[in-house]
Short mmCIF file of C-alpha atoms in Angstrom, two decimals:
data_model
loop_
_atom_site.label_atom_id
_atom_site.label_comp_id
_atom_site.label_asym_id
_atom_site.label_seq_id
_atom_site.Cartn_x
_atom_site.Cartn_y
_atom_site.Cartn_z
CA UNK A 1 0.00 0.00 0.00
CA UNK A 2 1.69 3.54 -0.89
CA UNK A 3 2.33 5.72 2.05
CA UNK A 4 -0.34 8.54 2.69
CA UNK A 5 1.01 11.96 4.15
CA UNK A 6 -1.32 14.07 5.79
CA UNK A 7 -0.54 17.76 5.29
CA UNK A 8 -2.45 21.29 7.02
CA UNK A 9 -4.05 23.04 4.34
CA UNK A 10 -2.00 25.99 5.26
CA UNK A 11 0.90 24.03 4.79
CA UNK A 12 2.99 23.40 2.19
CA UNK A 13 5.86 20.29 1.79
CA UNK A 14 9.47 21.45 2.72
CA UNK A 15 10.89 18.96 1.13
CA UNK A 16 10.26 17.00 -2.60
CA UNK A 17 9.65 13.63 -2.09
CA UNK A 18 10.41 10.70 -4.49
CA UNK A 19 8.07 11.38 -7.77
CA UNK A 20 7.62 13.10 -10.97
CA UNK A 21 4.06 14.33 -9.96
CA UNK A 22 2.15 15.07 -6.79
CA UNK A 23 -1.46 13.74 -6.72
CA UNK A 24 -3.40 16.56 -4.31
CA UNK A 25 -6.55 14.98 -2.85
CA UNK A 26 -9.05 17.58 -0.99
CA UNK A 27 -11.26 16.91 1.63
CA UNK A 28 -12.58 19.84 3.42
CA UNK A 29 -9.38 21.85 4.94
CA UNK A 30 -6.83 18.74 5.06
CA UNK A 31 -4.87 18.06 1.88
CA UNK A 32 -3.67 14.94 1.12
CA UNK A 33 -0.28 14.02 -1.32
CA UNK A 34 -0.21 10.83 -2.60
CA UNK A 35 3.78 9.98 -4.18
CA UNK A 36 4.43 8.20 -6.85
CA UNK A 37 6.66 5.68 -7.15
CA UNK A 38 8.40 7.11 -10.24
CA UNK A 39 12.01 8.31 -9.12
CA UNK A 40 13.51 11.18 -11.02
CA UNK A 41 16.51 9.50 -12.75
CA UNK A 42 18.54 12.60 -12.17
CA UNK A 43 17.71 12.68 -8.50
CA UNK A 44 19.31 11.04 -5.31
CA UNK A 45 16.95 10.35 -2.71
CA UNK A 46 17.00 8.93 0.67
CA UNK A 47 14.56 7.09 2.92
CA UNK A 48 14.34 7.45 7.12
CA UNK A 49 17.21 5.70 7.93
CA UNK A 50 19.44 7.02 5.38
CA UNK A 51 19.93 4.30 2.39
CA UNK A 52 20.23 6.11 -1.19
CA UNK A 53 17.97 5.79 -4.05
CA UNK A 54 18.40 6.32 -7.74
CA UNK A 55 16.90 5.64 -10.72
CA UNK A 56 19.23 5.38 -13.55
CA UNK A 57 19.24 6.50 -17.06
CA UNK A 58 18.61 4.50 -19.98
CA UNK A 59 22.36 3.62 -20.62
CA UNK A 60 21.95 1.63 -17.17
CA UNK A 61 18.86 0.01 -18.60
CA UNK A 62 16.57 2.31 -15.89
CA UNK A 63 17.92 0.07 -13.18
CA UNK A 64 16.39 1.21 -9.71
CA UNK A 65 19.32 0.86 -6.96
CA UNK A 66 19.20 1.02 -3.27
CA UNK A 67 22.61 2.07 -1.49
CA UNK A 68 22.75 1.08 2.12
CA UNK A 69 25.43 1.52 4.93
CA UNK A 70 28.10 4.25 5.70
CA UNK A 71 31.64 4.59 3.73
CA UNK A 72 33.54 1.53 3.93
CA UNK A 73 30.55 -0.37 4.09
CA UNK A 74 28.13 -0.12 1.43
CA UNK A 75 25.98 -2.83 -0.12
CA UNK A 76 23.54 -2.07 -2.93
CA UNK A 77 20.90 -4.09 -4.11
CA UNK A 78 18.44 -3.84 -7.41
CA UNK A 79 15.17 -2.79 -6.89
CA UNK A 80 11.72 -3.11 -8.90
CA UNK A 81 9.05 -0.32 -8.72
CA UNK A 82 6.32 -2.90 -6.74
CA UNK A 83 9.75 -2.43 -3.98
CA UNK A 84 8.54 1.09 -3.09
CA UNK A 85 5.05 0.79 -2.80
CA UNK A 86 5.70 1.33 1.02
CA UNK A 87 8.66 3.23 1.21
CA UNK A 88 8.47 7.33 1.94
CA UNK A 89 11.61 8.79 0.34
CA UNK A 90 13.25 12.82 0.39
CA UNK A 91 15.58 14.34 -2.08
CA UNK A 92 18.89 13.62 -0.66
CA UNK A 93 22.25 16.28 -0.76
CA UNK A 94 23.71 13.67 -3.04
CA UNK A 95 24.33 14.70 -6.69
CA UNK A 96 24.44 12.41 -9.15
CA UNK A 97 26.97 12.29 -12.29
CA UNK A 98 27.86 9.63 -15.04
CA UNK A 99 31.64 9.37 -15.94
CA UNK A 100 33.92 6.82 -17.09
CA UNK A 101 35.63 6.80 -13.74
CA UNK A 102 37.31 3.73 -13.13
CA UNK A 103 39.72 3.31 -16.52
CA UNK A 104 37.47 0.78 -18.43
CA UNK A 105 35.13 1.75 -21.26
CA UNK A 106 31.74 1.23 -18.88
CA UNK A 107 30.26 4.08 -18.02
CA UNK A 108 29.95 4.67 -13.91
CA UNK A 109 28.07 7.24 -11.89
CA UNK A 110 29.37 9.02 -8.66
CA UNK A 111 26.98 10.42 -6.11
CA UNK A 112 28.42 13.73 -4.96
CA UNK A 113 28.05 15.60 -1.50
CA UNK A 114 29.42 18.86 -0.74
CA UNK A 115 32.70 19.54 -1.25
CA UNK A 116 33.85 16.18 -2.63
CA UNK A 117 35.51 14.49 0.00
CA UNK A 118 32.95 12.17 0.75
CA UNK A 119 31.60 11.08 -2.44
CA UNK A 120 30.56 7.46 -3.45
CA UNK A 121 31.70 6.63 -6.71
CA UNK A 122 29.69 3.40 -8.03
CA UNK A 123 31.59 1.25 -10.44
CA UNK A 124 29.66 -0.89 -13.30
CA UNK A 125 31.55 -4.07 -14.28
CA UNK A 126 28.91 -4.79 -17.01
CA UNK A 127 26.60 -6.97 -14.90
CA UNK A 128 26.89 -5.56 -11.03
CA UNK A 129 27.25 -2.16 -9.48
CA UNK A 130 29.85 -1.64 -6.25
CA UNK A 131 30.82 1.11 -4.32
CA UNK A 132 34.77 1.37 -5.02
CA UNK A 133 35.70 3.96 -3.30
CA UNK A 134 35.65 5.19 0.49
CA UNK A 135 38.23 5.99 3.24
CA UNK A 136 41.56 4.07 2.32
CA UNK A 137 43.16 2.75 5.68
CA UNK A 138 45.99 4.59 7.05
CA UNK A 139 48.73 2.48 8.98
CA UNK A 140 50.76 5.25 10.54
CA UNK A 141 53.66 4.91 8.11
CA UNK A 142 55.79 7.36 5.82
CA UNK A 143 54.93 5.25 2.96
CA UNK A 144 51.27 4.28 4.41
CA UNK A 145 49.84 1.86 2.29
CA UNK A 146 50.13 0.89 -1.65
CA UNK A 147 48.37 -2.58 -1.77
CA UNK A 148 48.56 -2.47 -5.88
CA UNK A 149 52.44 -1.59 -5.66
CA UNK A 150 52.19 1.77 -8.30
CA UNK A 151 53.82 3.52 -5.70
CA UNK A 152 50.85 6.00 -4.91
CA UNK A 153 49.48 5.80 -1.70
CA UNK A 154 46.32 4.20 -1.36
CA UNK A 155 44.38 7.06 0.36
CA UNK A 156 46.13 9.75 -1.78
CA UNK A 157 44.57 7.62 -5.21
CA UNK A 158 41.10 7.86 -3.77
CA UNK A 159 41.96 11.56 -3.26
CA UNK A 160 42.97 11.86 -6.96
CA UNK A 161 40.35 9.90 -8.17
CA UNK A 162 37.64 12.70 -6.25
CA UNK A 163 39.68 15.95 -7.69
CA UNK A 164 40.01 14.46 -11.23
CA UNK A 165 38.51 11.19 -12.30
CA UNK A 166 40.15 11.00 -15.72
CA UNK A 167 42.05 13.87 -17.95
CA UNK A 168 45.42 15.26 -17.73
CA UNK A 169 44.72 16.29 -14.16
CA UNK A 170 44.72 13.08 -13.11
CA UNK A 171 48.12 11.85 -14.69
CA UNK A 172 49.62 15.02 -13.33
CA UNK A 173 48.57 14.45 -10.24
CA UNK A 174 49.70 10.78 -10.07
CA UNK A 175 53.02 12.08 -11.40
CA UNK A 176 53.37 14.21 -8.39
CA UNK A 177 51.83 11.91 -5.71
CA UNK A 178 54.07 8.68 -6.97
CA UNK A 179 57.49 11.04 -7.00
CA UNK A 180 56.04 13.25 -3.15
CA UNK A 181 55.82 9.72 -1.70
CA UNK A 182 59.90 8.93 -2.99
CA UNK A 183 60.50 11.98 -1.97
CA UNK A 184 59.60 11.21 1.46
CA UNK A 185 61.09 7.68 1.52
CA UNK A 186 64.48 7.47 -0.60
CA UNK A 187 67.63 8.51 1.23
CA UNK A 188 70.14 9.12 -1.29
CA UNK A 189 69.70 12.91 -1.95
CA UNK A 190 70.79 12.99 -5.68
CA UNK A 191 67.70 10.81 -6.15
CA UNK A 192 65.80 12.90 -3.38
CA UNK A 193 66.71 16.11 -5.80
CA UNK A 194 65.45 14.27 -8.61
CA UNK A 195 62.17 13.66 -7.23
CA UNK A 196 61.60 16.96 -6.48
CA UNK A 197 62.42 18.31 -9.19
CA UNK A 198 59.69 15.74 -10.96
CA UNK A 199 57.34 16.76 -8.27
CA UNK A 200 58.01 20.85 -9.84
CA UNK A 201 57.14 19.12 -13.18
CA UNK A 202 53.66 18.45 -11.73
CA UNK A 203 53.13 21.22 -10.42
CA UNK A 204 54.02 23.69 -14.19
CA UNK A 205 51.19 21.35 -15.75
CA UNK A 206 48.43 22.05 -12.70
CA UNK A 207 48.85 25.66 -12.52
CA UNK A 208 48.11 25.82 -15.92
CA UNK A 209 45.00 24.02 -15.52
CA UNK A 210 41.47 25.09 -13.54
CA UNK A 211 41.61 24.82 -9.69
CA UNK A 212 45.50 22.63 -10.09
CA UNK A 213 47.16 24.86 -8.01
CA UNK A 214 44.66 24.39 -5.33
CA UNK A 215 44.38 19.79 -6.27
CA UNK A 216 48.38 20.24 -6.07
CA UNK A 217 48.40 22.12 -2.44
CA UNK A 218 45.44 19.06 -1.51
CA UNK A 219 47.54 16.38 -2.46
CA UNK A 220 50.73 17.22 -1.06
CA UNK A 221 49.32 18.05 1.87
CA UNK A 222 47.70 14.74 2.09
CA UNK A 223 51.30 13.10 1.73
CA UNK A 224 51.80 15.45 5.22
CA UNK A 225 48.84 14.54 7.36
CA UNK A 226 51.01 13.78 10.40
CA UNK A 227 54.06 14.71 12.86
CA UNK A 228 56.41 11.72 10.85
CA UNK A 229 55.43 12.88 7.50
CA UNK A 230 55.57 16.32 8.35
CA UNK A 231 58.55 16.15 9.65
CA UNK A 232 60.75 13.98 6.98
CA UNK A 233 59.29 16.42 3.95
CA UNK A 234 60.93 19.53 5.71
CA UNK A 235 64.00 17.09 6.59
CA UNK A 236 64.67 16.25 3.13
CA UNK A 237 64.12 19.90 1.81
CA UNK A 238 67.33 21.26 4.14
CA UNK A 239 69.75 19.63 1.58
CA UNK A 240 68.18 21.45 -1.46
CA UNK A 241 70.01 24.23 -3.05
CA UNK A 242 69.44 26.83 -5.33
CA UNK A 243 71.11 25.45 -8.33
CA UNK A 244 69.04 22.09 -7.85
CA UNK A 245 65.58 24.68 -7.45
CA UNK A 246 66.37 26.44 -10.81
CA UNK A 247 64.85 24.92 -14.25
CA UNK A 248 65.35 26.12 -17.94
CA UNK A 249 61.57 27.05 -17.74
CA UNK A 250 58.22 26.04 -15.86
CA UNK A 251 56.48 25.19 -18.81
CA UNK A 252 54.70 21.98 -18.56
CA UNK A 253 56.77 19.13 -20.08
CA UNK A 254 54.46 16.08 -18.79
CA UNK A 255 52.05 14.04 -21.83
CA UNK A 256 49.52 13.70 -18.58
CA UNK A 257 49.24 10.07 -19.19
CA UNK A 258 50.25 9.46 -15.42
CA UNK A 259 53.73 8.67 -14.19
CA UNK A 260 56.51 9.57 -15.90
CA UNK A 261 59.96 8.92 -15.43
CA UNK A 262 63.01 10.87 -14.21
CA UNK A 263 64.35 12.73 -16.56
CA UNK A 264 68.28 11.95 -16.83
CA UNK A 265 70.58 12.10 -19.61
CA UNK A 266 72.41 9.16 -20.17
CA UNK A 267 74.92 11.13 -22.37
CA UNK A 268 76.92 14.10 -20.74
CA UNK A 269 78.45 15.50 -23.73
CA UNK A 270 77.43 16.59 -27.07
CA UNK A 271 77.97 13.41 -29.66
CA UNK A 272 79.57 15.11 -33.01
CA UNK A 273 78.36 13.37 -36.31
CA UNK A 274 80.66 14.27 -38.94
CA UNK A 275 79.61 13.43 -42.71
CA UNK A 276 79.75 13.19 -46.45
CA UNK A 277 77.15 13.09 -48.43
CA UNK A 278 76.85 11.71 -52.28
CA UNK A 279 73.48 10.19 -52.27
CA UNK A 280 72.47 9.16 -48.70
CA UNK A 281 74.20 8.78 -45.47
CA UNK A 282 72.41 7.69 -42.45
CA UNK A 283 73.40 6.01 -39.26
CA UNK A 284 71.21 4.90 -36.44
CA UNK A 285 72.94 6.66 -33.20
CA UNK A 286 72.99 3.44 -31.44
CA UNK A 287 73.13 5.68 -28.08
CA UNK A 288 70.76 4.64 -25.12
CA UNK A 289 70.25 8.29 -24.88
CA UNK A 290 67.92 9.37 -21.71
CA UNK A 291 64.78 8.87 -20.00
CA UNK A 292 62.15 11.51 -20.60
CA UNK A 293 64.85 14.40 -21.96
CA UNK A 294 65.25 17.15 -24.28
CA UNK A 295 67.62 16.22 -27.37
CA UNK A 296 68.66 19.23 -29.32
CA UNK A 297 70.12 17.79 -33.27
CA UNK A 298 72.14 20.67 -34.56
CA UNK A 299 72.84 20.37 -38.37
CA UNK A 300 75.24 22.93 -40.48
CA UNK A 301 77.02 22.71 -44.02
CA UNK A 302 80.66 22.59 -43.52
CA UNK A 303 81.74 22.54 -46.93
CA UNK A 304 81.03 22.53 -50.86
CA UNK A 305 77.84 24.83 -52.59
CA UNK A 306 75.36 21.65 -52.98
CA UNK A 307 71.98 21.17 -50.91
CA UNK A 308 71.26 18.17 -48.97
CA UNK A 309 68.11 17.28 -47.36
CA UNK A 310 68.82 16.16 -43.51
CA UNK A 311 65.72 14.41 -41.82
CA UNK A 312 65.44 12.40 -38.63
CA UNK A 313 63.43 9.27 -37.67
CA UNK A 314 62.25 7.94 -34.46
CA UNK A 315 60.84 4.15 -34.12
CA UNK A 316 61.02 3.72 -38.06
CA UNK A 317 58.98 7.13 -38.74
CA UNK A 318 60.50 10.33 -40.32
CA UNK A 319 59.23 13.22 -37.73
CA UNK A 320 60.97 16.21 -39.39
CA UNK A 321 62.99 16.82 -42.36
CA UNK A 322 64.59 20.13 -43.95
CA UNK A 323 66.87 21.01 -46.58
CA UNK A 324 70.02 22.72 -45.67
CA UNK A 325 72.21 24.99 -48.07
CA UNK A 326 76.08 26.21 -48.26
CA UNK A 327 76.20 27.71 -44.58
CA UNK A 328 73.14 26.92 -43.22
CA UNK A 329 72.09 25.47 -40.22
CA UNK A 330 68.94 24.30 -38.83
CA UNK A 331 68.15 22.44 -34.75
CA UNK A 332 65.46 19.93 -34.33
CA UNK A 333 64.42 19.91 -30.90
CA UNK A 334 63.27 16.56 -29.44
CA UNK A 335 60.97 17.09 -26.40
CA UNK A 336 60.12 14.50 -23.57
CA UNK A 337 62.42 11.43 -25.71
CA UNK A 338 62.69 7.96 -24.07
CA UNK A 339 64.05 5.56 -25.75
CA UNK A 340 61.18 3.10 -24.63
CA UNK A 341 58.66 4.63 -26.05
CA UNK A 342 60.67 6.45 -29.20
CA UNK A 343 63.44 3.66 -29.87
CA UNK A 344 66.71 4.43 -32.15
CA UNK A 345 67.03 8.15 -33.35
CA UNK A 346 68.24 7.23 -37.07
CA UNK A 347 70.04 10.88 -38.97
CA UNK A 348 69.61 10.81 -42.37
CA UNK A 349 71.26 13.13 -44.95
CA UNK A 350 70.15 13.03 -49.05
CA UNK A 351 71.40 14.40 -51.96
CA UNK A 352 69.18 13.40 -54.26
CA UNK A 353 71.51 14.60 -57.55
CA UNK A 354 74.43 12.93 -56.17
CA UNK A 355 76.80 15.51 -55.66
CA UNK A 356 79.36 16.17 -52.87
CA UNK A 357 78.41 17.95 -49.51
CA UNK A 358 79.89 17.95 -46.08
CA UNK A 359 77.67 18.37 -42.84
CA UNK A 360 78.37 18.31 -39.22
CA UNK A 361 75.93 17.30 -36.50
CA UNK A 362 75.85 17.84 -32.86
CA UNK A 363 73.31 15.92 -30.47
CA UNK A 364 73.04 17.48 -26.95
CA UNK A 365 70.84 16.08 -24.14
CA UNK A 366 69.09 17.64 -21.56
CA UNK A 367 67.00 17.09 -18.62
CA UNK A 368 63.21 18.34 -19.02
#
């Protein structure tokens, strides 16, 4: 039977209760409102004791959910429309979004209240809903806890996930949580250095971004919330000097893809190419030459009046190619290489009418 609520005629409802249309029945001065049991599928509601309620859209196939329990502890369970014939429900301070929060290619829906730090975000696996995120433990440590081993704190990726659920955000955050947490635990201070200086990285990309100078400030505070944390991040700053705090620029230099790794040159001084060219010359550098660095390919005509066409490939692909003249030079700049993900760097030099040149070419490395 479908709960009746007796209202004064002089009275009005302070709050919307679970339907798309109120049914007013009169009867001298008493007014009677009859809900339906049709849920708004943009709404959140909530009964008496506090379990969540939402209808949602047709992507979800309309499915009807009930949340129950408190963070850490929520079960939900699939509900028909007969389920609410005796249930009184309330707009609830949840907000409701759909997102592809969780990395796959299912679409998953948060329920949002306040200011963000205690949001539910529900994750669909195709055939079952589950609440995946809620207060990550904390076990008093530096480190605290990283069950999946990506070397960002549990706690710190449920804060990431609430700031920025996907985007460039997110990898720039994850770039400066994973590198704030080494910072913290690695003792040798050229690596310490490092770290901080990838941590600075981070931080260029946010402040270009909406409110990333403010998720920045969040999340390195969250690597800080107590005396031992606290007190190792301003241990490990006393060592830092200027030299180590100045960079070529604070433009961002991060893809946003997530973690990235420390940049570091493994060549420390320019490699000097010189060559003759008839037809072609090329030569793959065969140099294992950094991790996520800046290579600067410096190309001038040394000698003879002929052109040449100079080009350079990465991973089997030609990525720029110009043709140089009797004293002319020309620099290719290579940002964020790896030889991972770029392989060989091949130099290539053509003279497609086969006559005589001379080139020289300098490669220089460095950090980002």
């Amino acid at each position: 039977m479908l709960s009746v609520l007796l209202l004064g005629s002089s009275q009005l409802p302070l709050l919307a209760y679970g339907s798309t249309a109120w049914i007013p029945i009169i009867s001298g001065d008493m007014l009677f409102f009859i809900p339906s049991i049709h849920l708004k599928p943009s709404i959140v509601y909530q009964d008496e004791e506090g379990s969540l309620y939402v209808q949602l859209s047709a992507a979800h196939d309309n499915k009807l959910l009930k949340l129950e329990g408190d963070k850490g502890s929520w079960t939900i369970t699939e509900l028909t429309v007969s389920d609410l014939m005796d249930v009184s429900l309330i707009e609830s301070e949840y907000q409701l979004k759909y997102g592809y929060f969780s990395g796959d290619s299912k679409e998953d829906f948060k329920l949002i209240l306040g200011d963000g730090w205690e949001d539910l975000l529900v994750q669909n696996n195709g055939q079952r809903y589950g609440v995946i995120i809620y207060e990550a433990p904390d076990d008093g440590t530096i480190g605290n806890i990283d069950t999946n081993n990506d070397g960002i704190r549990d706690d710190v990726a449920v804060e990431i996930a609430k700031l920025f659920p996907n985007g460039n955000e997110k990898g720039y955050l994850e770039h400066v949580s994973f590198y704030t947490r080494k910072f913290l635990l690695d003792t040798d201070d050229l690596d310490k250095r490092r770290h901080f200086v990838e941590m600075l990285k981070g931080y260029a990309c946010l402040s270009a971004t909406a409110a990333g100078e403010d998720a920045y400030a969040k999340i390195v505070a969250h690597h800080l919330d107590s005396k031992a944390r606290f007190n190792r991040y301003i241990g490990n700053q006393s060592f830092l000097n200027q030299q180590t705090m100045n960079a070529d620029s604070m433009d961002c230099v991060l893809d946003g893809g997530g973690v990235e790794p420390v940049s570091g040159c493994f060549i420390t001084e320019p490699k000097i190419f010189n060559g003759t060219v008839t037809a072609r010359w090329f030569t793959k550098t065969g140099l294992i030459l950094g991790e996520n660095v800046k290579l600067a390919l410096h190309v001038e005509h040394t000698q003879f009046k002929n052109k040449f066409d100079f080009s350079y490939s990465l991973a089997g692909e030609e990525q720029a190619r110009i043709r140089i003249g009797p004293s002319e030079d020309h620099t290719f700049t290579i940002d964020n290489y790896s030889y991972d993900n770029n392989g060989y760097l091949k130099l290539l030099a053509d003279n497609t009418k086969k006559k005589i040149a001379k080139f020289k070419v300098t490669l220089t490395c460095t950090e980002n």
